[in-house]
């Protein structure tokens, strides 16, 4: 089991959904969390729910390297470093590749694929633990996802049934 007490977790896409819930779960395990995302009102609400002593946030467009660098700098200034990163920012355009248009497709690729690499650039020199540790995913994200699936669809993933 991973110890998260006094660790710092940097989360992109932290304003809602999986990112916000991972932030809550990490904070409940004693971590400080820093949220980066596009919706300042939602980021502020999640941070307030967690508590000002253990959460920070900055409105951040993950496709803008300077904005990501500013968020990383703000996190390091606030909490003294970064131990783990959950690069969770993503968008899901409605439609198919044939119907969404080039601009929407390019944006989805920039956020969902390109930003994962872009987020790593400014973090490479400051992250203490590792970028998107599979252990973090196993301990925090997957249990949250399974609970969400169960509550949303009233079913348990097949591999969790006895």
Short mmCIF file of N, CA and C in Angstrom, two decimals:
data_model
loop_
_atom_site.label_atom_id
_atom_site.label_comp_id
_atom_site.label_asym_id
_atom_site.label_seq_id
_atom_site.Cartn_x
_atom_site.Cartn_y
_atom_site.Cartn_z
N UNK A 1 0.85 -1.18 0.00
CA UNK A 1 0.00 0.00 0.00
C UNK A 1 0.89 1.23 0.00
N UNK A 2 0.53 2.20 -0.85
CA UNK A 2 1.32 3.43 -0.95
C UNK A 2 0.94 4.41 0.15
N UNK A 3 1.93 4.97 0.78
CA UNK A 3 1.73 5.99 1.82
C UNK A 3 1.65 7.36 1.15
N UNK A 4 0.55 8.07 1.35
CA UNK A 4 0.38 9.38 0.73
C UNK A 4 0.48 10.54 1.72
N UNK A 5 0.65 10.25 3.00
CA UNK A 5 0.76 11.32 3.99
C UNK A 5 1.90 12.25 3.63
N UNK A 6 1.57 13.54 3.61
CA UNK A 6 2.54 14.60 3.32
C UNK A 6 3.16 14.53 1.93
N UNK A 7 2.58 13.76 1.03
CA UNK A 7 3.02 13.74 -0.37
C UNK A 7 2.24 14.81 -1.11
N UNK A 8 2.77 15.22 -2.26
CA UNK A 8 2.10 16.22 -3.09
C UNK A 8 1.71 15.56 -4.40
N UNK A 9 0.42 15.65 -4.73
CA UNK A 9 -0.11 15.07 -5.95
C UNK A 9 -0.61 16.20 -6.85
N UNK A 10 -0.06 16.29 -8.04
CA UNK A 10 -0.42 17.29 -9.04
C UNK A 10 -1.38 16.62 -10.01
N UNK A 11 -2.58 17.20 -10.19
CA UNK A 11 -3.63 16.56 -10.99
C UNK A 11 -4.12 17.52 -12.07
N UNK A 12 -3.97 17.11 -13.32
CA UNK A 12 -4.60 17.88 -14.40
C UNK A 12 -5.99 17.30 -14.61
N UNK A 13 -6.91 18.15 -15.06
CA UNK A 13 -8.29 17.72 -15.18
C UNK A 13 -8.90 17.49 -13.80
N UNK A 14 -8.53 18.33 -12.85
CA UNK A 14 -8.94 18.14 -11.47
C UNK A 14 -10.24 18.81 -11.07
N UNK A 15 -10.96 19.38 -12.02
CA UNK A 15 -12.16 20.13 -11.66
C UNK A 15 -13.42 19.28 -11.50
N UNK A 16 -13.41 18.08 -12.03
CA UNK A 16 -14.61 17.24 -11.98
C UNK A 16 -14.23 15.78 -12.22
N UNK A 17 -15.19 14.91 -12.11
CA UNK A 17 -15.04 13.51 -12.47
C UNK A 17 -13.91 12.80 -11.75
N UNK A 18 -13.17 12.00 -12.51
CA UNK A 18 -12.10 11.19 -11.93
C UNK A 18 -11.04 12.06 -11.27
N UNK A 19 -10.64 13.15 -11.91
CA UNK A 19 -9.60 14.02 -11.34
C UNK A 19 -9.99 14.58 -9.99
N UNK A 20 -11.22 15.06 -9.87
CA UNK A 20 -11.69 15.62 -8.60
C UNK A 20 -11.79 14.53 -7.54
N UNK A 21 -12.28 13.36 -7.91
CA UNK A 21 -12.42 12.28 -6.93
C UNK A 21 -11.06 11.74 -6.50
N UNK A 22 -10.11 11.65 -7.42
CA UNK A 22 -8.76 11.25 -7.03
C UNK A 22 -8.18 12.27 -6.06
N UNK A 23 -8.41 13.55 -6.30
CA UNK A 23 -7.94 14.59 -5.39
C UNK A 23 -8.54 14.38 -4.00
N UNK A 24 -9.83 14.13 -3.94
CA UNK A 24 -10.49 13.90 -2.64
C UNK A 24 -9.90 12.68 -1.93
N UNK A 25 -9.73 11.60 -2.68
CA UNK A 25 -9.21 10.36 -2.10
C UNK A 25 -7.76 10.53 -1.63
N UNK A 26 -6.94 11.20 -2.42
CA UNK A 26 -5.54 11.44 -2.02
C UNK A 26 -5.49 12.31 -0.76
N UNK A 27 -6.30 13.35 -0.73
CA UNK A 27 -6.34 14.24 0.44
C UNK A 27 -6.81 13.47 1.67
N UNK A 28 -7.78 12.59 1.50
CA UNK A 28 -8.27 11.78 2.62
C UNK A 28 -7.17 10.86 3.16
N UNK A 29 -6.20 10.53 2.31
CA UNK A 29 -5.08 9.70 2.72
C UNK A 29 -3.89 10.53 3.19
N UNK A 30 -4.10 11.85 3.34
CA UNK A 30 -3.07 12.72 3.90
C UNK A 30 -2.22 13.49 2.92
N UNK A 31 -2.53 13.40 1.63
CA UNK A 31 -1.73 14.11 0.63
C UNK A 31 -2.18 15.56 0.49
N UNK A 32 -1.27 16.39 0.02
CA UNK A 32 -1.61 17.73 -0.45
C UNK A 32 -1.84 17.58 -1.95
N UNK A 33 -2.85 18.26 -2.46
CA UNK A 33 -3.17 18.13 -3.88
C UNK A 33 -3.16 19.50 -4.55
N UNK A 34 -2.74 19.49 -5.80
CA UNK A 34 -2.77 20.72 -6.60
C UNK A 34 -3.53 20.39 -7.86
N UNK A 35 -4.58 21.18 -8.12
CA UNK A 35 -5.48 20.94 -9.23
C UNK A 35 -5.21 21.91 -10.37
N UNK A 36 -5.13 21.38 -11.57
CA UNK A 36 -4.97 22.20 -12.77
C UNK A 36 -6.09 21.83 -13.74
N UNK A 37 -6.75 22.83 -14.30
CA UNK A 37 -7.84 22.56 -15.23
C UNK A 37 -8.41 23.85 -15.77
N UNK A 38 -9.42 23.72 -16.59
CA UNK A 38 -9.97 24.87 -17.31
C UNK A 38 -11.12 25.57 -16.60
N UNK A 39 -11.67 24.98 -15.55
CA UNK A 39 -12.88 25.53 -14.94
C UNK A 39 -12.58 26.07 -13.54
N UNK A 40 -12.21 27.35 -13.45
CA UNK A 40 -11.79 27.90 -12.16
C UNK A 40 -12.81 27.78 -11.04
N UNK A 41 -14.09 27.95 -11.34
CA UNK A 41 -15.11 27.84 -10.29
C UNK A 41 -15.16 26.43 -9.72
N UNK A 42 -15.08 25.43 -10.59
CA UNK A 42 -15.11 24.05 -10.14
C UNK A 42 -13.82 23.67 -9.41
N UNK A 43 -12.67 24.15 -9.92
CA UNK A 43 -11.39 23.89 -9.23
C UNK A 43 -11.43 24.47 -7.82
N UNK A 44 -11.92 25.71 -7.72
CA UNK A 44 -11.99 26.36 -6.41
C UNK A 44 -12.92 25.60 -5.47
N UNK A 45 -14.02 25.08 -6.00
CA UNK A 45 -14.97 24.33 -5.17
C UNK A 45 -14.36 23.03 -4.66
N UNK A 46 -13.66 22.30 -5.53
CA UNK A 46 -13.02 21.05 -5.10
C UNK A 46 -11.95 21.36 -4.06
N UNK A 47 -11.14 22.38 -4.32
CA UNK A 47 -10.09 22.76 -3.37
C UNK A 47 -10.69 23.18 -2.03
N UNK A 48 -11.78 23.92 -2.05
CA UNK A 48 -12.43 24.35 -0.81
C UNK A 48 -12.98 23.16 -0.04
N UNK A 49 -13.54 22.20 -0.77
CA UNK A 49 -14.06 20.99 -0.14
C UNK A 49 -12.95 20.22 0.57
N UNK A 50 -11.79 20.15 -0.07
CA UNK A 50 -10.65 19.45 0.52
C UNK A 50 -10.09 20.23 1.70
N UNK A 51 -10.04 21.54 1.55
CA UNK A 51 -9.51 22.40 2.60
C UNK A 51 -8.29 23.15 2.12
N UNK A 52 -8.25 24.43 2.45
CA UNK A 52 -7.19 25.32 1.96
C UNK A 52 -5.79 24.88 2.37
N UNK A 53 -5.67 24.21 3.51
CA UNK A 53 -4.35 23.78 3.96
C UNK A 53 -3.78 22.65 3.11
N UNK A 54 -4.64 21.91 2.43
CA UNK A 54 -4.18 20.72 1.70
C UNK A 54 -4.46 20.75 0.20
N UNK A 55 -4.98 21.86 -0.31
CA UNK A 55 -5.30 21.92 -1.73
C UNK A 55 -4.99 23.29 -2.31
N UNK A 56 -4.45 23.26 -3.51
CA UNK A 56 -4.22 24.48 -4.28
C UNK A 56 -4.72 24.24 -5.69
N UNK A 57 -4.86 25.30 -6.45
CA UNK A 57 -5.33 25.15 -7.83
C UNK A 57 -4.91 26.34 -8.67
N UNK A 58 -4.90 26.13 -9.97
CA UNK A 58 -4.65 27.19 -10.93
C UNK A 58 -5.34 26.82 -12.23
N UNK A 59 -6.11 27.76 -12.79
CA UNK A 59 -6.73 27.52 -14.09
C UNK A 59 -5.62 27.32 -15.10
N UNK A 60 -5.66 26.21 -15.82
CA UNK A 60 -4.55 25.81 -16.68
C UNK A 60 -5.06 25.13 -17.94
N UNK A 61 -4.59 25.59 -19.08
CA UNK A 61 -4.84 24.93 -20.35
C UNK A 61 -3.65 24.00 -20.60
N UNK A 62 -3.88 22.69 -20.54
CA UNK A 62 -2.76 21.75 -20.64
C UNK A 62 -2.13 21.70 -22.02
N UNK A 63 -2.74 22.35 -23.01
CA UNK A 63 -2.12 22.41 -24.33
C UNK A 63 -1.18 23.60 -24.45
N UNK A 64 -1.10 24.42 -23.40
CA UNK A 64 -0.25 25.61 -23.37
C UNK A 64 0.91 25.36 -22.40
N UNK A 65 2.09 25.12 -22.94
CA UNK A 65 3.25 24.76 -22.12
C UNK A 65 3.55 25.82 -21.06
N UNK A 66 3.40 27.09 -21.39
CA UNK A 66 3.66 28.16 -20.41
C UNK A 66 2.65 28.09 -19.26
N UNK A 67 1.39 27.77 -19.57
CA UNK A 67 0.37 27.64 -18.53
C UNK A 67 0.67 26.46 -17.62
N UNK A 68 1.10 25.35 -18.21
CA UNK A 68 1.46 24.18 -17.41
C UNK A 68 2.65 24.51 -16.52
N UNK A 69 3.64 25.20 -17.08
CA UNK A 69 4.80 25.59 -16.28
C UNK A 69 4.39 26.48 -15.11
N UNK A 70 3.47 27.41 -15.35
CA UNK A 70 2.97 28.28 -14.28
C UNK A 70 2.28 27.47 -13.18
N UNK A 71 1.51 26.46 -13.57
CA UNK A 71 0.84 25.61 -12.58
C UNK A 71 1.85 24.80 -11.78
N UNK A 72 2.84 24.26 -12.46
CA UNK A 72 3.90 23.50 -11.77
C UNK A 72 4.62 24.41 -10.79
N UNK A 73 4.98 25.61 -11.24
CA UNK A 73 5.69 26.57 -10.37
C UNK A 73 4.83 26.93 -9.16
N UNK A 74 3.53 27.13 -9.37
CA UNK A 74 2.64 27.48 -8.27
C UNK A 74 2.54 26.33 -7.27
N UNK A 75 2.49 25.12 -7.76
CA UNK A 75 2.43 23.95 -6.88
C UNK A 75 3.70 23.82 -6.06
N UNK A 76 4.84 23.95 -6.72
CA UNK A 76 6.12 23.84 -6.02
C UNK A 76 6.27 24.95 -4.98
N UNK A 77 5.85 26.16 -5.35
CA UNK A 77 5.92 27.28 -4.40
C UNK A 77 5.02 27.02 -3.20
N UNK A 78 3.84 26.49 -3.44
CA UNK A 78 2.87 26.26 -2.38
C UNK A 78 3.24 25.09 -1.47
N UNK A 79 3.65 23.96 -2.07
CA UNK A 79 3.85 22.74 -1.29
C UNK A 79 5.30 22.25 -1.23
N UNK A 80 6.21 22.93 -1.92
CA UNK A 80 7.63 22.58 -1.82
C UNK A 80 8.12 21.51 -2.77
N UNK A 81 7.27 20.97 -3.60
CA UNK A 81 7.68 19.94 -4.55
C UNK A 81 6.47 19.19 -5.06
N UNK A 82 6.71 18.18 -5.86
CA UNK A 82 5.65 17.33 -6.39
C UNK A 82 6.15 15.89 -6.30
N UNK A 83 5.33 15.03 -5.72
CA UNK A 83 5.69 13.62 -5.61
C UNK A 83 5.08 12.77 -6.71
N UNK A 84 3.81 13.04 -7.04
CA UNK A 84 3.11 12.24 -8.03
C UNK A 84 2.28 13.14 -8.94
N UNK A 85 2.08 12.65 -10.16
CA UNK A 85 1.28 13.40 -11.13
C UNK A 85 0.22 12.48 -11.71
N UNK A 86 -1.00 12.99 -11.78
CA UNK A 86 -2.04 12.30 -12.51
C UNK A 86 -2.41 13.22 -13.68
N UNK A 87 -1.91 12.89 -14.87
CA UNK A 87 -2.23 13.67 -16.07
C UNK A 87 -3.59 13.17 -16.56
N UNK A 88 -4.64 13.76 -16.03
CA UNK A 88 -5.99 13.28 -16.21
C UNK A 88 -6.82 14.15 -17.16
N UNK A 89 -6.31 15.29 -17.57
CA UNK A 89 -7.08 16.17 -18.44
C UNK A 89 -7.46 15.43 -19.72
N UNK A 90 -8.69 15.61 -20.13
CA UNK A 90 -9.15 14.97 -21.36
C UNK A 90 -10.49 15.53 -21.78
N UNK A 91 -10.77 15.40 -23.04
CA UNK A 91 -12.07 15.82 -23.56
C UNK A 91 -12.64 14.68 -24.40
N UNK A 92 -13.94 14.63 -24.50
CA UNK A 92 -14.61 13.60 -25.27
C UNK A 92 -15.62 14.26 -26.21
N UNK A 93 -15.18 14.61 -27.41
CA UNK A 93 -16.12 15.23 -28.34
C UNK A 93 -17.21 14.24 -28.74
N UNK A 94 -18.40 14.77 -28.96
CA UNK A 94 -19.51 13.93 -29.38
C UNK A 94 -19.47 13.76 -30.88
N UNK A 95 -19.62 12.54 -31.34
CA UNK A 95 -19.61 12.26 -32.76
C UNK A 95 -18.50 11.31 -33.11
N UNK A 96 -18.30 11.12 -34.39
CA UNK A 96 -17.24 10.25 -34.89
C UNK A 96 -16.17 11.10 -35.55
N UNK A 97 -15.07 10.48 -35.89
CA UNK A 97 -14.00 11.19 -36.59
C UNK A 97 -14.55 11.81 -37.87
N UNK A 98 -15.47 11.15 -38.50
CA UNK A 98 -16.05 11.65 -39.75
C UNK A 98 -16.98 12.83 -39.55
N UNK A 99 -17.56 12.97 -38.36
CA UNK A 99 -18.57 14.01 -38.17
C UNK A 99 -18.14 15.18 -37.30
N UNK A 100 -17.07 15.05 -36.51
CA UNK A 100 -16.74 16.12 -35.57
C UNK A 100 -15.96 17.28 -36.19
N UNK A 101 -15.36 17.08 -37.32
CA UNK A 101 -14.61 18.14 -37.96
C UNK A 101 -13.16 18.18 -37.50
N UNK A 102 -12.32 18.74 -38.35
CA UNK A 102 -10.87 18.76 -38.09
C UNK A 102 -10.50 19.55 -36.84
N UNK A 103 -11.12 20.70 -36.63
CA UNK A 103 -10.78 21.54 -35.48
C UNK A 103 -11.05 20.80 -34.16
N UNK A 104 -12.20 20.16 -34.06
CA UNK A 104 -12.55 19.41 -32.86
C UNK A 104 -11.65 18.20 -32.69
N UNK A 105 -11.38 17.50 -33.79
CA UNK A 105 -10.49 16.35 -33.74
C UNK A 105 -9.09 16.77 -33.29
N UNK A 106 -8.57 17.85 -33.86
CA UNK A 106 -7.24 18.34 -33.49
C UNK A 106 -7.18 18.73 -32.01
N UNK A 107 -8.24 19.37 -31.51
CA UNK A 107 -8.27 19.74 -30.10
C UNK A 107 -8.28 18.49 -29.21
N UNK A 108 -9.10 17.51 -29.57
CA UNK A 108 -9.15 16.26 -28.79
C UNK A 108 -7.79 15.59 -28.76
N UNK A 109 -7.11 15.55 -29.88
CA UNK A 109 -5.78 14.94 -29.93
C UNK A 109 -4.77 15.75 -29.12
N UNK A 110 -4.86 17.08 -29.19
CA UNK A 110 -3.94 17.93 -28.44
C UNK A 110 -4.10 17.73 -26.94
N UNK A 111 -5.33 17.64 -26.48
CA UNK A 111 -5.58 17.48 -25.04
C UNK A 111 -5.34 16.04 -24.61
N UNK A 112 -5.92 15.08 -25.31
CA UNK A 112 -5.91 13.69 -24.86
C UNK A 112 -4.60 12.97 -25.12
N UNK A 113 -3.87 13.37 -26.14
CA UNK A 113 -2.61 12.70 -26.47
C UNK A 113 -1.43 13.62 -26.24
N UNK A 114 -1.43 14.76 -26.89
CA UNK A 114 -0.29 15.66 -26.82
C UNK A 114 -0.02 16.24 -25.45
N UNK A 115 -1.08 16.58 -24.72
CA UNK A 115 -0.90 17.21 -23.41
C UNK A 115 -0.24 16.28 -22.41
N UNK A 116 -0.44 14.98 -22.54
CA UNK A 116 0.22 14.04 -21.64
C UNK A 116 1.73 14.21 -21.68
N UNK A 117 2.26 14.37 -22.88
CA UNK A 117 3.70 14.60 -23.03
C UNK A 117 4.07 16.01 -22.62
N UNK A 118 3.24 16.99 -22.97
CA UNK A 118 3.54 18.38 -22.63
C UNK A 118 3.57 18.59 -21.13
N UNK A 119 2.66 17.93 -20.41
CA UNK A 119 2.62 18.07 -18.96
C UNK A 119 3.92 17.55 -18.35
N UNK A 120 4.51 16.53 -18.95
CA UNK A 120 5.72 15.94 -18.39
C UNK A 120 6.94 16.85 -18.51
N UNK A 121 7.00 17.68 -19.52
CA UNK A 121 8.19 18.53 -19.72
C UNK A 121 8.53 19.39 -18.51
N UNK A 122 7.63 20.27 -18.04
CA UNK A 122 8.00 21.10 -16.89
C UNK A 122 8.08 20.31 -15.58
N UNK A 123 7.49 19.11 -15.57
CA UNK A 123 7.51 18.31 -14.35
C UNK A 123 8.78 17.48 -14.21
N UNK A 124 9.47 17.25 -15.31
CA UNK A 124 10.61 16.33 -15.31
C UNK A 124 11.69 16.71 -14.30
N UNK A 125 11.86 17.98 -14.03
CA UNK A 125 12.92 18.40 -13.12
C UNK A 125 12.46 18.57 -11.68
N UNK A 126 11.14 18.47 -11.42
CA UNK A 126 10.66 18.72 -10.07
C UNK A 126 9.96 17.54 -9.41
N UNK A 127 9.51 16.57 -10.19
CA UNK A 127 8.76 15.46 -9.60
C UNK A 127 9.69 14.54 -8.83
N UNK A 128 9.32 14.28 -7.58
CA UNK A 128 10.15 13.47 -6.70
C UNK A 128 9.88 11.99 -6.92
N UNK A 129 8.62 11.60 -7.03
CA UNK A 129 8.26 10.18 -7.12
C UNK A 129 8.30 9.66 -8.54
N UNK A 130 7.36 10.01 -9.34
CA UNK A 130 7.29 9.54 -10.70
C UNK A 130 6.07 10.10 -11.37
N UNK A 131 6.06 10.13 -12.67
CA UNK A 131 4.92 10.68 -13.40
C UNK A 131 3.93 9.56 -13.69
N UNK A 132 2.73 9.74 -13.23
CA UNK A 132 1.65 8.78 -13.42
C UNK A 132 2.10 7.37 -13.05
N UNK A 133 2.38 7.19 -11.81
CA UNK A 133 2.76 5.88 -11.29
C UNK A 133 1.61 4.91 -11.44
N UNK A 134 1.89 3.71 -11.95
CA UNK A 134 0.83 2.71 -12.05
C UNK A 134 0.35 2.31 -10.66
N UNK A 135 1.22 2.46 -9.67
CA UNK A 135 0.80 2.18 -8.29
C UNK A 135 -0.27 3.17 -7.86
N UNK A 136 -0.08 4.44 -8.20
CA UNK A 136 -1.09 5.45 -7.86
C UNK A 136 -2.40 5.13 -8.56
N UNK A 137 -2.32 4.73 -9.82
CA UNK A 137 -3.53 4.37 -10.54
C UNK A 137 -4.22 3.18 -9.88
N UNK A 138 -3.44 2.20 -9.47
CA UNK A 138 -4.01 1.01 -8.86
C UNK A 138 -4.65 1.32 -7.52
N UNK A 139 -4.00 2.14 -6.70
CA UNK A 139 -4.50 2.40 -5.36
C UNK A 139 -5.62 3.42 -5.31
N UNK A 140 -5.60 4.38 -6.23
CA UNK A 140 -6.56 5.47 -6.12
C UNK A 140 -7.54 5.50 -7.28
N UNK A 141 -7.06 5.58 -8.50
CA UNK A 141 -7.94 5.78 -9.64
C UNK A 141 -8.84 4.58 -9.89
N UNK A 142 -8.28 3.39 -9.97
CA UNK A 142 -9.10 2.23 -10.31
C UNK A 142 -10.18 1.95 -9.27
N UNK A 143 -9.86 1.99 -7.96
CA UNK A 143 -10.95 1.79 -7.00
C UNK A 143 -12.06 2.84 -7.14
N UNK A 144 -11.69 4.09 -7.43
CA UNK A 144 -12.68 5.15 -7.62
C UNK A 144 -13.53 4.83 -8.85
N UNK A 145 -12.86 4.42 -9.94
CA UNK A 145 -13.56 4.09 -11.17
C UNK A 145 -14.52 2.93 -10.94
N UNK A 146 -14.07 1.90 -10.24
CA UNK A 146 -14.94 0.75 -9.99
C UNK A 146 -16.15 1.14 -9.16
N UNK A 147 -15.94 1.99 -8.16
CA UNK A 147 -17.08 2.45 -7.36
C UNK A 147 -18.05 3.24 -8.23
N UNK A 148 -17.50 4.08 -9.12
CA UNK A 148 -18.34 4.87 -10.01
C UNK A 148 -19.15 3.96 -10.92
N UNK A 149 -18.52 2.96 -11.51
CA UNK A 149 -19.22 2.02 -12.39
C UNK A 149 -20.34 1.34 -11.61
N UNK A 150 -20.02 0.90 -10.39
CA UNK A 150 -21.02 0.20 -9.59
C UNK A 150 -22.20 1.11 -9.25
N UNK A 151 -21.91 2.34 -8.83
CA UNK A 151 -23.00 3.24 -8.44
C UNK A 151 -23.77 3.76 -9.66
N UNK A 152 -23.07 3.99 -10.75
CA UNK A 152 -23.71 4.53 -11.95
C UNK A 152 -24.56 3.49 -12.66
N UNK A 153 -24.05 2.27 -12.77
CA UNK A 153 -24.73 1.24 -13.55
C UNK A 153 -25.21 0.07 -12.69
N UNK A 154 -25.03 0.20 -11.37
CA UNK A 154 -25.43 -0.84 -10.43
C UNK A 154 -24.89 -2.21 -10.82
N UNK A 155 -23.61 -2.22 -11.20
CA UNK A 155 -22.98 -3.50 -11.49
C UNK A 155 -21.52 -3.44 -11.07
N UNK A 156 -20.98 -4.59 -10.78
CA UNK A 156 -19.59 -4.72 -10.34
C UNK A 156 -18.78 -5.23 -11.52
N UNK A 157 -17.58 -4.63 -11.78
CA UNK A 157 -16.74 -5.15 -12.85
C UNK A 157 -16.50 -6.66 -12.67
N UNK A 158 -16.47 -7.40 -13.78
CA UNK A 158 -16.39 -8.86 -13.74
C UNK A 158 -15.25 -9.39 -12.90
N UNK A 159 -14.08 -8.77 -12.98
CA UNK A 159 -12.93 -9.31 -12.27
C UNK A 159 -13.02 -9.09 -10.75
N UNK A 160 -13.99 -8.29 -10.29
CA UNK A 160 -14.13 -8.04 -8.86
C UNK A 160 -15.20 -8.94 -8.22
N UNK A 161 -15.92 -9.72 -9.04
CA UNK A 161 -16.95 -10.60 -8.50
C UNK A 161 -16.30 -11.83 -7.89
N UNK A 162 -16.92 -12.34 -6.81
CA UNK A 162 -16.35 -13.53 -6.18
C UNK A 162 -16.89 -14.79 -6.79
#
